Backbone as a ProteinNet text record, in pm:
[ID]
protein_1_A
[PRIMARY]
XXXXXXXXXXXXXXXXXXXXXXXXXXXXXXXXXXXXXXXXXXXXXXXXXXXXXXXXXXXXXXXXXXXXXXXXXXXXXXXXXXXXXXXXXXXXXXXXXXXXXXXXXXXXXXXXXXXXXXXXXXXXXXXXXXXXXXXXXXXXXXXXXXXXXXXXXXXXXXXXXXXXXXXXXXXXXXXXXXXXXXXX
[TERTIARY]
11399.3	11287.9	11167.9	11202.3	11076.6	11061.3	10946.9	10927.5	10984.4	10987.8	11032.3	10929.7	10799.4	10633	10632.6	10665.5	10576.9	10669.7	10737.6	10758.5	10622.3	10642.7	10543.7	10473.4	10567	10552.8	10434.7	10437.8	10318.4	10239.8	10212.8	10040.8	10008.9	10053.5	10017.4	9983.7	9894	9824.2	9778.3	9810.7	9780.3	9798.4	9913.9	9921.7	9833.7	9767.2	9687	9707.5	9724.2	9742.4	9628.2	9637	9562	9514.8	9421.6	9369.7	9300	9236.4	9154.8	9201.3	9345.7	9445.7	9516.6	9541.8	9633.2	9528.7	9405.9	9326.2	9316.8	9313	9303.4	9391	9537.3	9624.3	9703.5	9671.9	9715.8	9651.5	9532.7	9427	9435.4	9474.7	9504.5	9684.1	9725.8	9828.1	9853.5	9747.9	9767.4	9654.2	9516.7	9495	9618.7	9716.9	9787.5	9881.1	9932.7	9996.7	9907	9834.3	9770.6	9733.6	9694.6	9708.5	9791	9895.1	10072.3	10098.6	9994.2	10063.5	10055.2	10014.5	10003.9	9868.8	9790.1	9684.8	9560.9	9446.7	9356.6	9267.6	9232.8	9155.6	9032.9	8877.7	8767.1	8779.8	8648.7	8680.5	8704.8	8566.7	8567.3	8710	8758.1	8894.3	8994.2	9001.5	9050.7	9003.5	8873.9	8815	8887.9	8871.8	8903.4	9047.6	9133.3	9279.8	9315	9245.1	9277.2	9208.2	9096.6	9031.1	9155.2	9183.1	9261.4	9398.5	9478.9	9622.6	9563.2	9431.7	9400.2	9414.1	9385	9331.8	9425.6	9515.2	9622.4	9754.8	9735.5	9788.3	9792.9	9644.6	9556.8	9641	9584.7	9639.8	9784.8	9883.8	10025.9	10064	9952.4	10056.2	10123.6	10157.8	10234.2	10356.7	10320.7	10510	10572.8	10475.2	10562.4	10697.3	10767.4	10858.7	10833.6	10863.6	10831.9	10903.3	11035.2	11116.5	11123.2	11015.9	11005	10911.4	10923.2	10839.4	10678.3	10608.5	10468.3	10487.1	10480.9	10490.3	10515.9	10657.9	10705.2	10618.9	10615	10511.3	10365.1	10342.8	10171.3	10235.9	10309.2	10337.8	10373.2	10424.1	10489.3	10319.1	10293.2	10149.4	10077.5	10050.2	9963.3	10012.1	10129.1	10185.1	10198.3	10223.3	10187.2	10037.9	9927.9	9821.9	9792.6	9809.4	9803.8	9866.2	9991.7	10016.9	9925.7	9875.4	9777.1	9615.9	9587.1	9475.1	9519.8	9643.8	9679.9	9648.1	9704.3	9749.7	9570.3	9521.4	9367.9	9268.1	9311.5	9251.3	9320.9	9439.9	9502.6	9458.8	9510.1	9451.2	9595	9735.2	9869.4	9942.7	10009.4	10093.3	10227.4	10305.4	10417.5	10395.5	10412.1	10347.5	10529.8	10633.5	10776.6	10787.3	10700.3	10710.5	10668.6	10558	10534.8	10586.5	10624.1	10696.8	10807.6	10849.8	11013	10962.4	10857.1	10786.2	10729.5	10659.9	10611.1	10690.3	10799.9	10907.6	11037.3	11012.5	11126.1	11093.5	11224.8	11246.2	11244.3	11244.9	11238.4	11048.7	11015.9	10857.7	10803.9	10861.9	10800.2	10885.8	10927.8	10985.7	10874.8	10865.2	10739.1	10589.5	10592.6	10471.3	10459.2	10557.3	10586.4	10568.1	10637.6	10622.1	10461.3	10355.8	10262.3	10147.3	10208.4	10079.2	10160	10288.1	10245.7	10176.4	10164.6	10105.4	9943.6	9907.5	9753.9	9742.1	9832	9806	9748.7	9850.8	9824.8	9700.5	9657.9	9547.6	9394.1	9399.3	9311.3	9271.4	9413.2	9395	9303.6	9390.3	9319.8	9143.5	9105.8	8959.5	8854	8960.6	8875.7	8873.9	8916.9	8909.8	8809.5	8722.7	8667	8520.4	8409	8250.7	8285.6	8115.6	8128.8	8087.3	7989.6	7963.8	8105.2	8134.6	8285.3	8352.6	8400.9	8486.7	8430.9	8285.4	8201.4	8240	8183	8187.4	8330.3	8434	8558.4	8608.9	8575.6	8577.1	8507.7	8385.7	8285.5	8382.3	8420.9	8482.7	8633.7	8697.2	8822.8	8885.3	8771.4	8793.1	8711.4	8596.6	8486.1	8461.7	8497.3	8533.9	8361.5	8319.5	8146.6	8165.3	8084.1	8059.7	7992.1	8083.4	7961.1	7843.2	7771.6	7637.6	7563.3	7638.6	7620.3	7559.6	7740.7	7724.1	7634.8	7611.5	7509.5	7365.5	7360.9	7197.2	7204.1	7297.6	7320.4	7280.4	7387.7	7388.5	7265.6	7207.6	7086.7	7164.1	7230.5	7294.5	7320.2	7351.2	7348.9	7511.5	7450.9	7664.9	7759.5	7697.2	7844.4	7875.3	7765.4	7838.5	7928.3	7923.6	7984.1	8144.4	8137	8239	8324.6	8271	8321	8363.1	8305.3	8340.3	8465.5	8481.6	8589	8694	8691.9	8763.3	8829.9	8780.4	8775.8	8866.5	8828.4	8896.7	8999.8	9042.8	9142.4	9264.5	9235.8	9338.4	9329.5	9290.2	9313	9414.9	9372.7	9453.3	9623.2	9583.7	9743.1	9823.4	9769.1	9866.4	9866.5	9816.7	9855.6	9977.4	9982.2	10111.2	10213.4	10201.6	10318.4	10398.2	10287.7	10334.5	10403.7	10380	10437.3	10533.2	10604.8	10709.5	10735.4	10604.7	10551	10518.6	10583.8	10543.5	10408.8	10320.2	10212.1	10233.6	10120.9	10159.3	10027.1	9993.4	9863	9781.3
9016	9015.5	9090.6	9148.3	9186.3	9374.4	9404.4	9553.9	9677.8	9772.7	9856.8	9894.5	9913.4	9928.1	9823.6	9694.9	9596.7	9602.2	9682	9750.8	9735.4	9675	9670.2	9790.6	9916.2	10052.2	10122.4	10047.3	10105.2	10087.6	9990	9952.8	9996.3	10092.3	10185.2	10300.2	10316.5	10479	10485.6	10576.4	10618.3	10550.5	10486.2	10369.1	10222.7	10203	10115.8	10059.1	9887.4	9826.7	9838.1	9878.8	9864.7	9734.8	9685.2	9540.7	9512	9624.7	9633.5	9623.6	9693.9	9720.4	9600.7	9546.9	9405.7	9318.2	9322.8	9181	9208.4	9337.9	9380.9	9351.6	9361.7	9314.3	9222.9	9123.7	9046.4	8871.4	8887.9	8780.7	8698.2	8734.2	8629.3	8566.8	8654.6	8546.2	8436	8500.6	8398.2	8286.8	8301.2	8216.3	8099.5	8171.1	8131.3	7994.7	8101.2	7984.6	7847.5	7854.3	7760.1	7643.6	7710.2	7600	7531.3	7610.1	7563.9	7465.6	7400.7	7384	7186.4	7126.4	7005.7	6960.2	7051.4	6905.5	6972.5	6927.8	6967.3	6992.2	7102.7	7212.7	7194.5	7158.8	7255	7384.7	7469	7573	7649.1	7592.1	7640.8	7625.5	7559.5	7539.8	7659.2	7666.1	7772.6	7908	7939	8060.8	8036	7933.5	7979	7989.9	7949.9	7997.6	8115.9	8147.3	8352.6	8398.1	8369.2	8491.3	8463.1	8348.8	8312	8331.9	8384.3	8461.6	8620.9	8680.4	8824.4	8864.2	8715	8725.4	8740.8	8626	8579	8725.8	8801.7	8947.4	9038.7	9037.5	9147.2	9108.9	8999.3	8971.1	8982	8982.7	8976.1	9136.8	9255.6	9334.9	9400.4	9375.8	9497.3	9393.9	9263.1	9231.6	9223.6	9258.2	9281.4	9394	9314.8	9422.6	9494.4	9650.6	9742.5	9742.1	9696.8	9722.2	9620.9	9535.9	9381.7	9364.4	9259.4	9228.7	9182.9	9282.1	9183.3	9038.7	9087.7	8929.8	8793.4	8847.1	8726.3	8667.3	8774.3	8764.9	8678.5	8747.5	8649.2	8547.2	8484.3	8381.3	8269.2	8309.1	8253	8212.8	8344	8254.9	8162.3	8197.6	8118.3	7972.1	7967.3	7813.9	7765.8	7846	7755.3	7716.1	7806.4	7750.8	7646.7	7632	7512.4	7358.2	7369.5	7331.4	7259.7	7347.6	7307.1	7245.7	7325.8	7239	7087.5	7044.9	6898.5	6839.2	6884.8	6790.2	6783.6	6897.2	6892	6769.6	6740.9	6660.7	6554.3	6544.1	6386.5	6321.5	6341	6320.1	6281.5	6321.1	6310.8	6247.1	6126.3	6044.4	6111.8	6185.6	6244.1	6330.7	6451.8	6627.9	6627.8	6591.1	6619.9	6682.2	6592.1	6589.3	6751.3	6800.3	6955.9	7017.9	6983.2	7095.9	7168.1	7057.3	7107.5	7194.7	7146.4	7203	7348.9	7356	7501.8	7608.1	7524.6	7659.1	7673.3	7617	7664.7	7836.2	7850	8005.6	8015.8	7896.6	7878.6	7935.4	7886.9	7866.5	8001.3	8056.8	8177	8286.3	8273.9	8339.8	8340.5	8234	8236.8	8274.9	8228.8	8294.8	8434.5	8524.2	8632.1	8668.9	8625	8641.9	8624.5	8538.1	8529.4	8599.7	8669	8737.6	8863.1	8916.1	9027.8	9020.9	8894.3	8878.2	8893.7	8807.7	8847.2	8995.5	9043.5	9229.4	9257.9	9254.1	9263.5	9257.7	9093.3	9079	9170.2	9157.6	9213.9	9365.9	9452.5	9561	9554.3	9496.5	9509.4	9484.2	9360.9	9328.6	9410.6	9527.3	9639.5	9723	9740.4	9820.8	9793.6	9647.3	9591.9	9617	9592.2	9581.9	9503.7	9539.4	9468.4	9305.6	9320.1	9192	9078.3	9110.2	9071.3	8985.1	9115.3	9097.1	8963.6	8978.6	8925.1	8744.3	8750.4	8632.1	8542.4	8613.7	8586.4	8509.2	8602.9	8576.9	8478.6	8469.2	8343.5	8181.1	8187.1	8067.2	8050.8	8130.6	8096.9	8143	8202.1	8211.4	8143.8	8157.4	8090.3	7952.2	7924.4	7762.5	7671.5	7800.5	7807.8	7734.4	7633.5	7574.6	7689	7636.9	7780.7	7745	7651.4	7659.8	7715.1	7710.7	7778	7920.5	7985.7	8101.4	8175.6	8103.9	8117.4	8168.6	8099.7	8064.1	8203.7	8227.7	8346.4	8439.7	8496.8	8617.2	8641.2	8494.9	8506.4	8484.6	8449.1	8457.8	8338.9	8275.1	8149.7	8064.2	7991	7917.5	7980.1	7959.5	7986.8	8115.8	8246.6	8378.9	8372.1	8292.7	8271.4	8249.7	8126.2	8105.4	8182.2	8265.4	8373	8495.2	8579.4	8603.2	8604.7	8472.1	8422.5	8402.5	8379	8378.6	8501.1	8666.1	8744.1	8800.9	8796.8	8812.2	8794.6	8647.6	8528.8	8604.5	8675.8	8711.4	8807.4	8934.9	9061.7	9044.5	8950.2	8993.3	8886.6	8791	8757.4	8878.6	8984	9090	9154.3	9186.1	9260.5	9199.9	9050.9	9009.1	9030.7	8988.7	8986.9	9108.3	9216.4	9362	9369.7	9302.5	9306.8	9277	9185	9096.5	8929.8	8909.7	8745.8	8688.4	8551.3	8461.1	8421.2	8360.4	8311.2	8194.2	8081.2	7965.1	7973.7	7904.7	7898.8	8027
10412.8	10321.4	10379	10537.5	10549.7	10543.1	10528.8	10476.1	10574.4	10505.6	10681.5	10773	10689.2	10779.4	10829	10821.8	10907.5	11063.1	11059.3	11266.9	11309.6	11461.3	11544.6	11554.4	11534.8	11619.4	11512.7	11376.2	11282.3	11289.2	11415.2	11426.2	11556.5	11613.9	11742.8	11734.1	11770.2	11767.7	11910.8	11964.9	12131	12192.5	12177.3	12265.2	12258.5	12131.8	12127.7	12020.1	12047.6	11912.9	11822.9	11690.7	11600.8	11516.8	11626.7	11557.2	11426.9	11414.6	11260.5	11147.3	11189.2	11074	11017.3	11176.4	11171.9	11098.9	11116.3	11073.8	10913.4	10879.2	10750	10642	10698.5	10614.5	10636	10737.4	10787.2	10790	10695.7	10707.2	10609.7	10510.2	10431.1	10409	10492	10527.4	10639.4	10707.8	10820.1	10746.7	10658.8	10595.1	10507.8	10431.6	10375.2	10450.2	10614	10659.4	10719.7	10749.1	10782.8	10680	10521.9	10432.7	10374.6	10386	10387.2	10496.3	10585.8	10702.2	10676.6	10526.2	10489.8	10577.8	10677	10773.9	10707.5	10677.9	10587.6	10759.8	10751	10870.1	10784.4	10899.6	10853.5	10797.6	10773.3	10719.9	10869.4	10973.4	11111.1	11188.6	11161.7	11255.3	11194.2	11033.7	11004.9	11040.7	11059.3	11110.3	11284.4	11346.3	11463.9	11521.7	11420.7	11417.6	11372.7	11279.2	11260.6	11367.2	11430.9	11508.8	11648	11697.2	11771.3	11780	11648.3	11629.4	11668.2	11657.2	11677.9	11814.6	11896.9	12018.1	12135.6	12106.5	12138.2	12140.5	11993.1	11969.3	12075.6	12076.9	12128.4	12301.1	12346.2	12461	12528.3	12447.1	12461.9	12422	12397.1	12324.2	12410.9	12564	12608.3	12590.2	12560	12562.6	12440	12299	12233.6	12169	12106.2	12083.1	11952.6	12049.8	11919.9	11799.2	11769.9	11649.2	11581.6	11580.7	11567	11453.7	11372.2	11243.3	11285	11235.4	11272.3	11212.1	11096.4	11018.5	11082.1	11122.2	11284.9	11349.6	11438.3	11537.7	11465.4	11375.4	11319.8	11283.5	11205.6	11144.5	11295.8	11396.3	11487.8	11553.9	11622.4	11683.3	11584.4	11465.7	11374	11387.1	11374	11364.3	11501.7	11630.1	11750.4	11749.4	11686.3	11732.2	11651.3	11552.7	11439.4	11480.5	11603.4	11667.4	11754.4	11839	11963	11870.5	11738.2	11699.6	11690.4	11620.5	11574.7	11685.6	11755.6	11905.9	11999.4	11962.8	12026	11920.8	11775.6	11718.8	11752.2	11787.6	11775.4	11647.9	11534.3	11435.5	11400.7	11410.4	11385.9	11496.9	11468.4	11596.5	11591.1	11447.5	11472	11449.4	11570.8	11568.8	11579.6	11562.8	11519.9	11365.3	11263.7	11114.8	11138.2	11175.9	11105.3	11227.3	11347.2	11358.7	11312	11230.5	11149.9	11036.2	11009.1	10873.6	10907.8	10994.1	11059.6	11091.2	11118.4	11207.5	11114.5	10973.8	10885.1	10838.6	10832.3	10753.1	10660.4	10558.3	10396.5	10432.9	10507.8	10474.1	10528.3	10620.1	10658.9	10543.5	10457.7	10344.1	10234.1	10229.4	10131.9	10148	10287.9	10338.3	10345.1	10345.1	10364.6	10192.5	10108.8	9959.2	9922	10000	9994.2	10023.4	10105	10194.7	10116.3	10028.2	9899.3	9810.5	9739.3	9648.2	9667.5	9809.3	9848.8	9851.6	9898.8	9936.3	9764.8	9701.6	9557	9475.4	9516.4	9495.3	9526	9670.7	9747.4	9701	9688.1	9628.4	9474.6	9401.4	9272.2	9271.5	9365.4	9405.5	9408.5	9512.1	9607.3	9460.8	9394.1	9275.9	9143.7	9184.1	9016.4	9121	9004.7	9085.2	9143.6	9243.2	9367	9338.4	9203.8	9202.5	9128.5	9067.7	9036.4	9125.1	9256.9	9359.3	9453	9437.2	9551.4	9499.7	9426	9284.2	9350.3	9295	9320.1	9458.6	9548.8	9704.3	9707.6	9693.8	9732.7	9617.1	9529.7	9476.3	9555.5	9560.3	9610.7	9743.5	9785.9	9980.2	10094	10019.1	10088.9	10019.8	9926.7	9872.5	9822.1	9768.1	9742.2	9576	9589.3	9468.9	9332	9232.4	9086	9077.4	9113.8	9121.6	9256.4	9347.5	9437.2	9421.8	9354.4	9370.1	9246.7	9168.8	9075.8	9123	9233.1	9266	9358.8	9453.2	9533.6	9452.5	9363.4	9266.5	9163.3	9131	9052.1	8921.6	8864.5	8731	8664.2	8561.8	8505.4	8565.9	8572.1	8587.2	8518.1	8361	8291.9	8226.1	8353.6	8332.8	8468.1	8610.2	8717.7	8649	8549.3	8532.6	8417.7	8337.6	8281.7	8331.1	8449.6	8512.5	8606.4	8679.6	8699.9	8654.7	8509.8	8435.7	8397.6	8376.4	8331.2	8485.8	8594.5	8714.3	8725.6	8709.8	8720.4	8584.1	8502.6	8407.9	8440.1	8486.2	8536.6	8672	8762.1	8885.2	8842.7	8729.6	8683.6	8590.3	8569.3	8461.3	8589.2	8690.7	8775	8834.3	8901.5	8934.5	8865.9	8708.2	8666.4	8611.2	8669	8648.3	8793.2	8914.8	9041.2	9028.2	8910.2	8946.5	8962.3	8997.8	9053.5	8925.5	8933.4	8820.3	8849.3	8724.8	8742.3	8719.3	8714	8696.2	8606.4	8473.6	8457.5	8394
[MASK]
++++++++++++++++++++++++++++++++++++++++++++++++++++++++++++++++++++++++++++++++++++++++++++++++++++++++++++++++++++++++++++++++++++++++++++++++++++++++++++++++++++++++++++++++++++++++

């Protein structure tokens, strides 16, 4: 299931891993796995598990292998570190239950199906105004209340939520022109 670009060897230029690239198309899936992962994360704990799969990257790249799936590779660190957060909260007495859950291939399948559909998304985003896009991001990435983002943008609530709305059915005809069912 996985692409023929996502080779390690596509994210090297002069010998240098291309981190910008990796964080670029690589961020909302590693968002993805982490919310897949059943333990409800701050938003901060989630920020410090993506910057911490970059890091962790960055640090290991002479041992990775070149003919090898990034995807792997991110999905694999993401879920050890998700790992080491549980166990740093002690918040879970059986860290057995998600490890079975973390390290299935059903799940890194979907996660993988997931982080196309984000690509998908993301693209179409980069393509509408900025205030639109911005709008969008701030309700369903940054997890910003509509009155919130109301008060930000200067605009009434219920053009926030028209808006959204107007978003929310553009980037579903785009999926289901991808292929991907919608739900909703």
């Amino acid at each position: 299931m996985e692409k023929v670009n996502d080779k390690i060897y596509n994210y090297i230029t002069n010998n240098e891993l291309e981190i910008e690239t990796i964080m670029k198309e690589y961020n909302h899936y590693i968002y993805t796995i982490i919310n897949r992962s059943s333990i409800m994360f701050l938003k901060e704990d989630k920020e410090e598990i993506i910057l911490d799969v970059y890091l962790t990257l960055w640090n290991n790249k002479e041992k990775l292998n070149m003919n090898k799936s990034m995807t792997a590779y991110i999905a694999g660190i993401t879920k050890n570190l998700i790992l080491k957060k549980i166990r740093q909260q002690k918040h879970i007495e059986n860290i057995e239950d998600y490890q079975e859950r973390l390290t299935s291939i059903q799940n890194i399948e979907l996660d993988y199906v997931e982080s196309q559909k984000n690509k998908l998304i993301i693209n179409e985003l980069e393509k509408m105004k900025k205030e639109d896009r911005e709008i969008f991001m701030a309700y369903y990435y940054e997890e910003r209340k509509i009155k919130e983002i109301a008060i930000m943008f200067k605009i009434s609530e219920s053009k926030v939520k028209s808006k959204l709305f107007r978003t929310r059915n553009k980037l579903k005809k785009i999926l289901k022109k991808g292929g991907y069912e919608v739900n909703g």
